[in-house]
Coordinates of C-alpha atoms and ligand atoms in Angstrom, one line a residue:
Chain Y
M267 CA 77.9 27.7 28.0
L268 CA 77.3 26.2 31.5
V269 CA 77.4 22.5 32.1
L270 CA 76.0 20.8 35.2
A271 CA 77.5 17.4 36.1
F272 CA 77.1 14.9 39.0
D273 CA 77.9 11.4 40.1
T274 CA 76.3 9.1 42.6
S275 CA 78.1 5.9 41.9
T276 CA 80.2 6.0 45.2
P277 CA 79.6 7.4 48.7
L278 CA 80.8 10.8 47.4
V279 CA 77.8 12.7 46.1
T280 CA 79.5 15.2 43.8
V281 CA 78.0 18.1 41.8
A282 CA 79.7 20.8 39.8
V283 CA 78.9 23.5 37.4
V284 CA 81.6 24.1 34.8
D285 CA 81.9 26.3 31.8
T286 CA 83.1 25.5 28.3
G287 CA 86.2 27.6 29.0
G288 CA 87.3 24.8 31.3
H289 CA 86.6 26.6 34.6
V290 CA 84.9 25.1 37.6
V291 CA 82.2 27.6 38.4
S292 CA 80.8 25.9 41.5
E293 CA 81.1 22.6 43.3
H294 CA 79.2 20.9 46.1
E295 CA 80.2 17.5 47.5
R296 CA 79.2 15.4 50.5
L297 CA 80.6 12.1 51.6
A298 CA 77.6 10.2 52.8
P299 CA 77.1 6.5 52.1
N300 CA 73.6 5.5 51.0
K301 CA 72.3 9.1 51.1
Q302 CA 72.5 9.8 47.4
G303 CA 68.7 10.0 47.1
E304 CA 68.4 12.7 49.8
L305 CA 71.5 14.7 49.0
L306 CA 71.7 14.9 45.2
A307 CA 68.9 17.4 44.5
P308 CA 69.8 19.9 47.3
L309 CA 73.5 19.8 46.2
I310 CA 72.4 20.5 42.6
H311 CA 70.2 23.3 43.8
A312 CA 73.2 24.8 45.8
A313 CA 75.6 24.4 42.9
L314 CA 73.3 26.2 40.5
A315 CA 72.6 28.9 43.1
D316 CA 76.4 29.5 43.7
A317 CA 76.9 29.7 39.9
G318 CA 74.0 32.2 39.7
A319 CA 72.5 30.0 37.1
A320 CA 68.8 29.2 36.6
P321 CA 68.4 25.6 35.3
D322 CA 67.3 26.9 31.9
R323 CA 70.7 28.5 31.4
L324 CA 72.4 25.1 31.3
G325 CA 73.7 24.0 27.9
A326 CA 74.4 20.4 28.7
L327 CA 74.6 17.8 31.5
G328 CA 77.3 15.4 32.4
V329 CA 76.7 12.3 34.6
G330 CA 78.7 9.3 35.8
L331 CA 77.1 6.0 34.5
G332 CA 78.9 3.9 37.1
P333 CA 79.8 1.1 37.6
G334 CA 78.8 1.5 41.2
P335 CA 76.3 0.0 43.8
F336 CA 73.0 0.1 41.9
T337 CA 70.7 1.9 44.2
G338 CA 72.8 5.0 44.6
L339 CA 74.0 4.9 41.0
R340 CA 70.4 5.0 39.6
V341 CA 69.7 8.3 41.5
G342 CA 72.2 10.2 39.4
V343 CA 71.4 8.5 36.1
V344 CA 67.7 8.9 36.3
S345 CA 68.1 12.5 37.6
A346 CA 70.3 13.4 34.6
A347 CA 68.0 11.7 32.1
V348 CA 64.9 13.5 33.4
M349 CA 66.6 16.9 33.8
A350 CA 68.1 16.9 30.4
D351 CA 64.9 15.9 28.8
A352 CA 62.9 18.6 30.7
L353 CA 65.5 21.2 29.8
Q354 CA 65.9 19.8 26.2
V355 CA 69.7 19.8 26.5
P356 CA 72.0 16.9 25.8
A357 CA 73.1 14.6 28.7
H358 CA 76.6 13.1 28.3
G359 CA 77.2 9.9 30.3
T360 CA 80.7 8.8 31.1
C361 CA 82.1 5.8 32.9
S362 CA 82.5 7.0 36.5
L363 CA 85.9 5.5 36.8
D364 CA 87.1 7.9 34.1
A365 CA 86.4 10.8 36.5
V366 CA 88.5 9.5 39.4
L367 CA 91.9 10.5 38.0
G368 CA 92.6 14.2 37.9
P369 CA 94.4 15.7 34.9
A370 CA 97.8 14.5 36.2
G371 CA 96.8 10.8 36.4
G372 CA 97.8 8.0 34.1
D373 CA 99.5 4.6 33.8
C374 CA 97.4 3.1 36.6
L375 CA 94.4 1.1 37.7
V376 CA 91.3 2.9 39.1
I377 CA 89.6 0.6 41.6
T378 CA 86.3 1.3 43.4
D379 CA 84.3 -0.8 45.9
A380 CA 81.7 -3.1 44.4
R381 CA 80.8 -4.6 47.8
R382 CA 80.6 -8.4 48.4
R383 CA 84.4 -8.6 48.4
Q384 CA 84.6 -7.4 44.8
V385 CA 85.9 -4.2 43.1
Y386 CA 85.1 -2.4 39.9
W387 CA 88.3 -1.6 38.0
A388 CA 89.6 0.0 34.8
R389 CA 93.1 0.4 33.4
Y390 CA 94.4 3.8 32.1
D391 CA 97.5 4.5 29.9
E392 CA 100.0 7.2 30.5
A393 CA 97.8 9.8 28.7
G394 CA 95.0 8.9 31.1
H395 CA 92.9 7.1 28.5
R396 CA 91.0 4.0 29.6
V397 CA 92.4 1.0 27.8
E398 CA 90.8 -1.9 29.7
G399 CA 87.5 -2.2 31.7
P400 CA 85.4 -1.3 33.4
E401 CA 85.2 -4.8 34.8
L402 CA 84.2 -6.5 38.1
G403 CA 86.3 -8.9 40.1
P404 CA 87.9 -9.9 43.4
P405 CA 90.7 -7.5 44.4
A406 CA 93.3 -10.2 44.7
E407 CA 92.6 -11.4 41.2
V408 CA 92.9 -7.8 39.8
A409 CA 96.2 -7.4 41.7
D410 CA 97.6 -10.7 40.3
R411 CA 96.6 -9.8 36.8
F412 CA 98.4 -6.4 36.8
R413 CA 101.3 -6.9 39.2
G414 CA 104.5 -5.8 37.5
A415 CA 102.6 -4.4 34.5
V416 CA 101.0 -1.4 36.1
P417 CA 102.8 0.6 38.8
R418 CA 100.1 2.5 40.5
V419 CA 96.5 2.1 41.8
A420 CA 94.0 4.7 42.7
G421 CA 90.4 4.8 44.0
A422 CA 88.7 3.9 47.2
G423 CA 88.7 0.2 46.3
A424 CA 92.5 0.1 46.2
V425 CA 92.6 1.8 49.6
L426 CA 89.9 -0.5 51.0
Y427 CA 91.8 -3.6 49.9
R428 CA 95.3 -2.2 50.3
E429 CA 96.6 -5.6 51.5
C430 CA 96.0 -7.0 48.0
F431 CA 97.8 -4.1 46.4
A432 CA 101.0 -4.1 48.5
D433 CA 103.1 -4.4 45.4
F434 CA 101.6 -1.2 43.8
V435 CA 102.0 2.4 44.6
I436 CA 98.7 3.3 46.3
D437 CA 97.4 6.8 45.7
D438 CA 95.6 7.6 48.9
D439 CA 94.3 10.9 47.8
T440 CA 92.4 10.0 44.7
L441 CA 89.4 8.1 45.8
Y442 CA 86.2 9.0 44.1
P443 CA 84.8 10.2 40.8
R444 CA 84.6 14.0 40.7
A445 CA 81.7 15.9 39.1
R446 CA 84.2 18.6 38.0
T447 CA 86.0 16.1 35.8
L448 CA 82.7 14.7 34.4
G449 CA 81.6 18.3 33.7
L450 CA 84.7 19.2 31.8
L451 CA 84.4 16.0 29.7
A452 CA 80.8 16.8 29.0
A453 CA 81.6 20.4 28.1
E454 CA 84.1 19.2 25.5
R455 CA 81.6 16.9 24.0
A456 CA 78.9 19.6 24.1
E457 CA 81.3 22.0 22.3
R458 CA 81.9 19.5 19.6
G459 CA 78.1 19.4 19.1
E460 CA 77.7 15.8 20.2
P461 CA 74.1 14.8 20.7
G462 CA 73.2 13.3 24.1
G463 CA 72.4 9.7 24.2
V464 CA 70.2 7.4 26.2
L465 CA 71.8 7.1 29.7
T466 CA 72.3 3.4 30.6
P467 CA 73.8 2.6 34.0
M468 CA 76.8 0.3 33.9
Y469 CA 75.7 -2.4 36.3
L470 CA 78.2 -5.2 35.3
R471 CA 76.2 -7.6 37.5
R472 CA 72.9 -9.3 36.8
P473 CA 70.1 -9.1 39.3
D474 CA 70.6 -12.1 41.5
A475 CA 67.3 -13.7 41.3
Q476 CA 66.7 -17.4 40.5
P477 CA 63.5 -18.7 38.8
P478 CA 61.8 -20.8 41.4
G479 CA 61.7 -24.6 41.2
P480 CA 58.4 -26.4 41.6
P481 CA 56.3 -25.3 44.6
K482 CA 57.6 -26.7 47.9
R483 CA 55.5 -29.6 49.2
V484 CA 53.8 -28.8 52.5
T485 CA 52.9 -32.4 53.4
P486 CA 55.8 -34.8 54.2
A487 CA 56.5 -37.1 51.2
Chain C
M56 CA 42.2 29.6 41.7
S57 CA 41.4 27.2 39.0
A58 CA 41.9 23.5 39.6
P59 CA 45.7 22.7 39.9
L60 CA 47.4 20.8 37.1
V61 CA 49.5 18.1 38.8
L62 CA 51.9 15.5 37.4
G63 CA 52.2 12.4 39.6
I64 CA 55.0 9.7 39.6
E65 CA 54.5 6.2 41.0
T66 CA 57.4 3.6 41.3
S67 CA 56.7 1.8 44.5
C68 CA 56.6 -1.7 42.9
D69 CA 56.8 -2.9 39.3
E70 CA 54.7 -0.3 37.5
T71 CA 56.3 3.0 36.3
G72 CA 53.2 5.3 36.4
V73 CA 53.0 8.9 35.4
G74 CA 49.6 10.6 35.6
V75 CA 48.4 14.1 35.0
V76 CA 45.2 15.5 36.6
R77 CA 43.5 18.8 36.7
G78 CA 41.9 18.9 40.1
A79 CA 39.7 15.8 40.1
E80 CA 39.8 15.5 36.4
L81 CA 41.9 12.7 34.9
L82 CA 43.9 13.9 31.9
A83 CA 46.5 11.2 31.5
D84 CA 47.6 7.9 33.0
A85 CA 50.7 6.6 31.3
L86 CA 52.1 3.2 32.5
A87 CA 55.1 1.0 31.8
S88 CA 55.0 -2.3 33.5
S89 CA 57.9 -4.7 34.1
V90 CA 55.4 -7.5 35.1
D91 CA 56.5 -9.7 32.2
E92 CA 60.1 -9.6 33.4
H93 CA 59.1 -10.9 36.8
A94 CA 56.9 -13.7 35.5
R95 CA 59.6 -16.3 35.3
F96 CA 60.6 -15.5 38.9
G97 CA 57.1 -16.1 40.2
G98 CA 57.1 -12.7 42.0
V99 CA 58.4 -9.2 41.7
V100 CA 62.3 -9.0 41.8
P101 CA 63.2 -5.6 43.3
E102 CA 66.4 -5.1 41.3
V103 CA 64.6 -6.0 38.0
A104 CA 61.8 -3.5 38.9
S105 CA 64.3 -0.7 39.8
R106 CA 66.2 -1.1 36.5
A107 CA 63.0 -1.1 34.5
H108 CA 61.9 2.2 36.3
V109 CA 65.1 3.9 35.1
E110 CA 64.6 2.8 31.5
A111 CA 60.9 3.7 31.4
M112 CA 60.9 7.0 33.3
V113 CA 61.6 9.6 30.5
P114 CA 59.4 7.9 27.9
T115 CA 56.5 7.5 30.4
V116 CA 56.7 11.2 31.4
H117 CA 56.5 12.0 27.7
R118 CA 53.5 9.8 27.0
A119 CA 51.7 11.3 30.0
L120 CA 52.3 14.9 29.0
E121 CA 51.4 14.2 25.4
A122 CA 48.2 12.4 26.3
A123 CA 47.2 15.2 28.6
H124 CA 48.0 17.8 25.9
V125 CA 50.0 19.9 28.4
S126 CA 53.6 21.0 28.6
L127 CA 55.8 20.6 31.7
A128 CA 55.8 24.4 32.0
E129 CA 52.1 24.5 32.5
V130 CA 52.1 22.0 35.4
D131 CA 51.5 23.5 38.8
A132 CA 53.2 20.8 40.9
I133 CA 55.0 17.5 40.8
A134 CA 53.8 14.7 43.2
V135 CA 55.6 11.4 43.9
T136 CA 55.1 8.3 45.9
A137 CA 57.5 8.6 48.9
G138 CA 56.5 5.2 50.3
P139 CA 55.6 2.6 51.4
G140 CA 57.1 0.3 48.8
L141 CA 60.3 -1.3 47.5
A142 CA 63.2 0.9 48.6
G143 CA 65.2 0.9 45.4
A144 CA 62.1 1.3 43.2
L145 CA 60.8 4.2 45.3
L146 CA 64.2 5.9 45.1
V147 CA 64.1 6.1 41.2
G148 CA 60.7 7.8 41.3
V149 CA 61.6 10.2 44.0
A150 CA 64.9 11.1 42.2
A151 CA 63.0 11.6 38.9
A152 CA 60.4 13.8 40.6
K153 CA 63.0 16.0 42.2
A154 CA 64.8 16.3 38.9
L155 CA 61.6 17.4 37.2
A156 CA 60.8 19.9 40.0
L157 CA 64.3 21.3 39.9
A158 CA 64.4 21.6 36.1
A159 CA 61.0 23.1 35.7
G160 CA 61.0 25.1 39.0
K161 CA 57.9 23.4 40.3
P162 CA 56.9 22.6 43.9
L163 CA 57.3 18.9 45.0
F164 CA 54.9 16.8 47.0
G165 CA 55.8 13.4 48.5
V166 CA 52.6 11.3 49.0
N167 CA 51.7 8.1 50.8
H168 CA 51.0 5.3 48.4
L169 CA 48.1 3.9 50.4
A170 CA 46.4 7.3 50.8
A171 CA 46.8 7.7 47.0
H172 CA 45.0 4.4 46.4
V173 CA 42.1 6.0 48.3
A174 CA 42.3 9.5 46.8
V175 CA 42.3 8.1 43.2
D176 CA 38.5 7.5 43.5
R177 CA 37.9 11.3 43.3
L178 CA 38.8 10.9 39.6
A179 CA 36.1 8.3 39.1
H180 CA 33.3 9.2 41.6
G181 CA 33.9 12.7 42.8
E182 CA 35.1 14.0 46.1
L183 CA 35.5 11.5 49.0
P184 CA 33.3 12.0 52.0
G185 CA 35.1 11.8 55.3
P186 CA 35.4 9.6 57.1
C187 CA 35.5 6.5 55.0
V188 CA 36.9 3.0 55.5
A189 CA 39.4 1.8 52.9
L190 CA 40.3 -1.8 52.0
L191 CA 43.6 -1.8 50.0
V192 CA 44.5 -5.2 48.6
S193 CA 47.3 -6.0 46.2
G194 CA 50.4 -8.1 45.7
G195 CA 52.3 -5.7 48.0
H196 CA 49.9 -4.7 50.6
S197 CA 46.6 -5.7 52.4
S198 CA 45.4 -3.0 54.8
L199 CA 42.2 -1.8 56.3
L200 CA 42.3 1.9 57.0
I201 CA 40.0 4.6 58.4
V202 CA 40.4 7.8 56.5
P203 CA 39.0 11.0 58.1
D204 CA 40.6 12.9 55.2
V205 CA 43.1 11.6 52.7
T206 CA 45.3 14.7 52.9
G207 CA 45.6 14.3 56.6
D208 CA 46.4 11.5 59.0
V209 CA 45.1 8.1 58.0
E210 CA 44.6 5.5 60.7
S211 CA 45.5 1.9 60.1
L212 CA 42.9 -0.5 61.5
G213 CA 44.6 -3.7 60.5
Q214 CA 46.8 -5.3 57.9
T215 CA 48.1 -8.7 56.8
I216 CA 50.5 -10.3 59.3
D217 CA 52.0 -12.5 56.6
D218 CA 51.3 -12.7 52.9
A219 CA 49.5 -9.8 51.1
A220 CA 46.2 -10.9 49.5
G221 CA 47.7 -10.7 46.0
E222 CA 50.7 -12.7 47.1
A223 CA 48.4 -15.5 48.3
F224 CA 46.7 -15.5 44.8
D225 CA 50.2 -15.8 43.2
K226 CA 51.3 -18.7 45.5
V227 CA 48.0 -20.6 45.1
A228 CA 48.2 -20.1 41.3
R229 CA 51.6 -21.8 41.4
V230 CA 50.3 -24.7 43.3
L231 CA 47.5 -25.1 40.7
G232 CA 49.9 -24.7 37.8
L233 CA 48.5 -21.3 36.7
P234 CA 50.7 -18.4 35.5
F235 CA 52.0 -15.3 37.4
P236 CA 50.4 -12.9 38.3
G237 CA 47.9 -15.3 39.9
G238 CA 45.0 -13.0 40.5
P239 CA 43.4 -12.8 37.0
H240 CA 44.1 -16.5 36.3
I241 CA 42.5 -17.7 39.6
D242 CA 39.5 -15.3 38.9
A243 CA 39.1 -16.8 35.4
A244 CA 39.5 -20.4 36.5
A245 CA 37.1 -19.9 39.4
R246 CA 34.2 -18.9 37.1
D247 CA 33.7 -22.6 36.2
G248 CA 34.2 -23.8 39.7
D249 CA 32.1 -24.4 42.8
A250 CA 33.0 -22.0 45.6
Q251 CA 31.5 -24.3 48.2
A252 CA 33.4 -27.4 46.9
V253 CA 36.1 -27.2 49.6
A254 CA 35.7 -25.4 53.0
F255 CA 39.1 -23.7 53.3
P256 CA 39.9 -22.0 56.6
R257 CA 39.2 -18.3 57.2
G258 CA 42.3 -17.1 59.1
V259 CA 41.8 -15.1 62.2
V260 CA 44.4 -12.9 63.9
R261 CA 44.0 -13.1 67.6
D262 CA 43.3 -9.7 69.3
A263 CA 43.4 -8.0 65.9
P264 CA 39.8 -8.1 64.5
Y265 CA 40.7 -6.1 61.4
S266 CA 44.0 -7.9 60.5
F267 CA 44.5 -10.6 57.9
T268 CA 46.5 -13.8 57.7
F269 CA 46.7 -15.7 54.4
S270 CA 49.6 -18.1 55.0
G271 CA 47.5 -20.8 56.7
L272 CA 45.0 -20.7 53.8
K273 CA 47.7 -21.0 51.2
T274 CA 49.1 -24.0 53.1
A275 CA 45.7 -25.6 53.4
V276 CA 45.2 -25.3 49.6
A277 CA 48.6 -26.9 49.0
R278 CA 47.9 -29.7 51.5
W279 CA 44.5 -30.4 49.9
V280 CA 46.0 -30.5 46.4
E281 CA 48.9 -32.7 47.5
A282 CA 46.5 -35.1 49.1
R283 CA 44.5 -35.5 45.8
E284 CA 47.8 -36.0 43.9
A285 CA 49.0 -38.6 46.4
A286 CA 45.7 -40.5 46.0
G287 CA 46.2 -40.4 42.2
E288 CA 43.1 -38.3 41.8
R289 CA 42.6 -35.4 39.3
V290 CA 42.8 -32.0 40.9
P291 CA 39.6 -30.0 40.2
V292 CA 41.4 -26.8 39.5
A293 CA 38.3 -24.7 39.0
D294 CA 36.7 -25.8 42.3
V295 CA 39.9 -25.3 44.2
A296 CA 40.4 -21.8 42.6
A297 CA 36.8 -20.9 43.4
S298 CA 36.9 -22.2 47.0
F299 CA 40.2 -20.4 47.7
Q300 CA 39.0 -17.2 46.2
E301 CA 35.8 -17.4 48.2
A302 CA 37.8 -17.7 51.4
V303 CA 40.0 -14.7 50.6
V304 CA 37.0 -12.6 49.6
D305 CA 34.9 -13.6 52.6
V306 CA 37.7 -12.6 55.0
L307 CA 38.3 -9.3 53.3
V308 CA 34.7 -8.2 53.0
T309 CA 33.7 -9.4 56.4
R310 CA 36.5 -7.4 58.1
A311 CA 35.8 -4.3 56.0
V312 CA 32.1 -4.3 56.7
A313 CA 32.7 -4.9 60.4
A314 CA 35.1 -1.9 60.4
C315 CA 32.4 0.3 58.8
R316 CA 29.8 -0.9 61.3
D317 CA 32.0 -0.6 64.4
R318 CA 33.2 2.8 63.4
D319 CA 29.8 4.0 62.2
V320 CA 31.2 4.8 58.8
D321 CA 28.9 4.5 55.7
H322 CA 31.4 4.7 52.9
L323 CA 33.8 1.9 51.9
V324 CA 36.5 2.4 49.2
I325 CA 38.3 -0.7 47.8
G326 CA 41.6 -0.3 46.0
G327 CA 44.7 -2.1 44.9
G328 CA 45.2 -4.7 42.2
V329 CA 43.0 -7.3 43.9
A330 CA 40.1 -4.9 43.7
A331 CA 39.9 -6.0 40.1
N332 CA 38.8 -9.5 41.3
S333 CA 35.2 -10.1 40.0
R334 CA 34.2 -12.1 43.1
L335 CA 35.5 -9.5 45.5
R336 CA 33.5 -6.8 43.7
A337 CA 30.3 -8.9 43.7
V338 CA 30.4 -10.0 47.3
A339 CA 31.4 -6.5 48.5
E340 CA 28.4 -5.0 46.5
Q341 CA 26.0 -7.5 48.0
R342 CA 27.1 -7.2 51.6
C343 CA 27.5 -3.4 51.5
A344 CA 24.0 -3.1 50.1
D345 CA 22.7 -5.3 52.9
A346 CA 24.5 -3.1 55.5
H347 CA 23.6 0.2 53.9
I348 CA 27.2 1.1 53.2
R349 CA 28.0 3.0 50.0
L350 CA 30.7 1.1 48.2
R351 CA 33.2 3.0 46.0
V352 CA 35.5 1.0 43.7
P353 CA 37.5 2.9 41.1
P354 CA 37.7 1.4 37.6
A355 CA 40.2 -1.5 37.5
R356 CA 42.8 0.6 35.6
L357 CA 42.9 3.1 38.6
C358 CA 42.9 0.3 41.2
T359 CA 46.3 -1.1 40.2
D360 CA 49.3 1.1 40.9
N361 CA 49.4 4.1 38.6
G362 CA 50.6 7.7 38.4
A363 CA 47.2 9.3 38.3
M364 CA 46.5 8.2 41.9
V365 CA 49.6 10.1 43.0
A366 CA 48.6 13.1 41.0
A367 CA 45.0 13.0 42.3
L368 CA 46.3 13.1 45.9
G369 CA 48.9 15.8 45.0
A370 CA 46.2 18.0 43.5
L371 CA 44.2 17.7 46.6
L372 CA 47.2 18.8 48.7
V373 CA 47.7 21.8 46.4
E374 CA 44.0 22.7 46.6
R375 CA 44.2 22.5 50.4
G376 CA 47.3 24.8 50.4
A377 CA 49.6 22.1 51.9
A378 CA 53.3 23.0 52.1
P379 CA 55.5 21.4 49.5
A380 CA 58.3 19.0 50.4
S381 CA 61.9 20.1 50.5
L382 CA 64.5 18.7 48.0
D383 CA 65.9 16.4 50.6
L384 CA 62.7 14.4 50.6
A385 CA 63.6 10.8 51.4
A386 CA 62.0 7.7 49.9
D387 CA 60.7 5.8 52.9
P388 CA 60.0 2.0 52.2
S389 CA 58.0 1.7 55.5
L390 CA 56.3 5.1 55.4
S391 CA 53.5 5.0 57.9
L392 CA 50.2 6.7 57.5
T393 CA 50.4 9.2 60.3
Ligands
ZN689 ZN1 49.6 -0.2 45.5

């Protein structure tokens, strides 16, 4: 069975086609901040073409649900929801931070950029399982909380705020969620016959809108 | 070729619209609105609207296909609003349209939201003659256009330089203690009021005879109301609503009729949410009749943002053999008409 997966929660727009044997059949990625809307569909098209697979040969979809900056994140989530529905295959959503660490990762924090001087973070045990998070916070607070308890940090947020994480081993090579990881996770779930669920983006922030007060006076009081 | 079956997606503001048409025939017009979620903020909150579009998209596509009694496989093309509108909101619709086009192997058409407001009238009153003048008035836009052909370039004659007409209704409603969205509530309150009670100003934009300005009017209403309150007098809400509405309608219709006369055009199309205003319809009918202009106003349901208008324009593009968009189509919040 072929599985298509993608993630748009970071500046890396990442698309992969994997099979249920654990192979990455094709992969297309572009690092392009704020271009998720333009890039995702052409990259999906290219990945499917490289895999020699028409969309109706897909058995399942995998997608990163964030957390990540909302506008880009929504592109991936709504695309997966619509495609899965049109193809009548399950869509498996996964916390995007879970797809940052490769198979060798573990005993670390994964940290991505949440903008506004904040980061999204999650903690992973030695087996690579998420044990805390995802949560949102200032990088210095995250560092204070885990200093001495967790040896290593990965993800673009750790690199961006490296001055906060001076007491940790910083993994400079593991920056973004990868569609291949999301695809392999989704393939496992599809093999187990898991039904797809409703895909809900992990925002972790409320829309910052305030109900207005009474109308402003236009005449001096 | 038989008339093309087109599915259209609209997410430029707070309505998730999915429509299905066959040529100029309306088959379905499914809508999910987040208007209630914006009410307590007194205006559309872009992030709230974008979140609601994601939630509503799949169910709304389902409802549209079910109501049209067609399957996605039967659809000839997918059309989507590419702009203008709220950036984050547009992006959700464009992504969804691309995903549908990819999954079902259908051509994709990105359309201009304002042109779609004009094209929708083919569903109600048949093909549009060219050229026509279009007055598009809503919470998000107020424009006067000349439309030689909705599938081609559309020329902007003028637009608001400050508040959109619908926004002016919302703001004056707040001053009068009426709920959001203000349009229907002002319209209702005005029915019991005297439109000549207060002579509110008709804003003029210098050197732009077809443009609009509503911020001075809004301030004049607030000042008038505050003066009554300061004097300890009761505010005659119905009279203020009627007089304000009369000023807005007078400006809109005067400019639109002048544009028709100056350009020698004898068809006027009115669209957008404010086209549902009963006084706007009445005054436009009267003055168009006097000026021998044929007035076309789609039914209220098709005047507000909806997916059928996008499908209606998409179908016209397919009928004319227009080239589909590529998959890197970008949402463009400030998409111009030409
Ligand atoms: Zn509109």
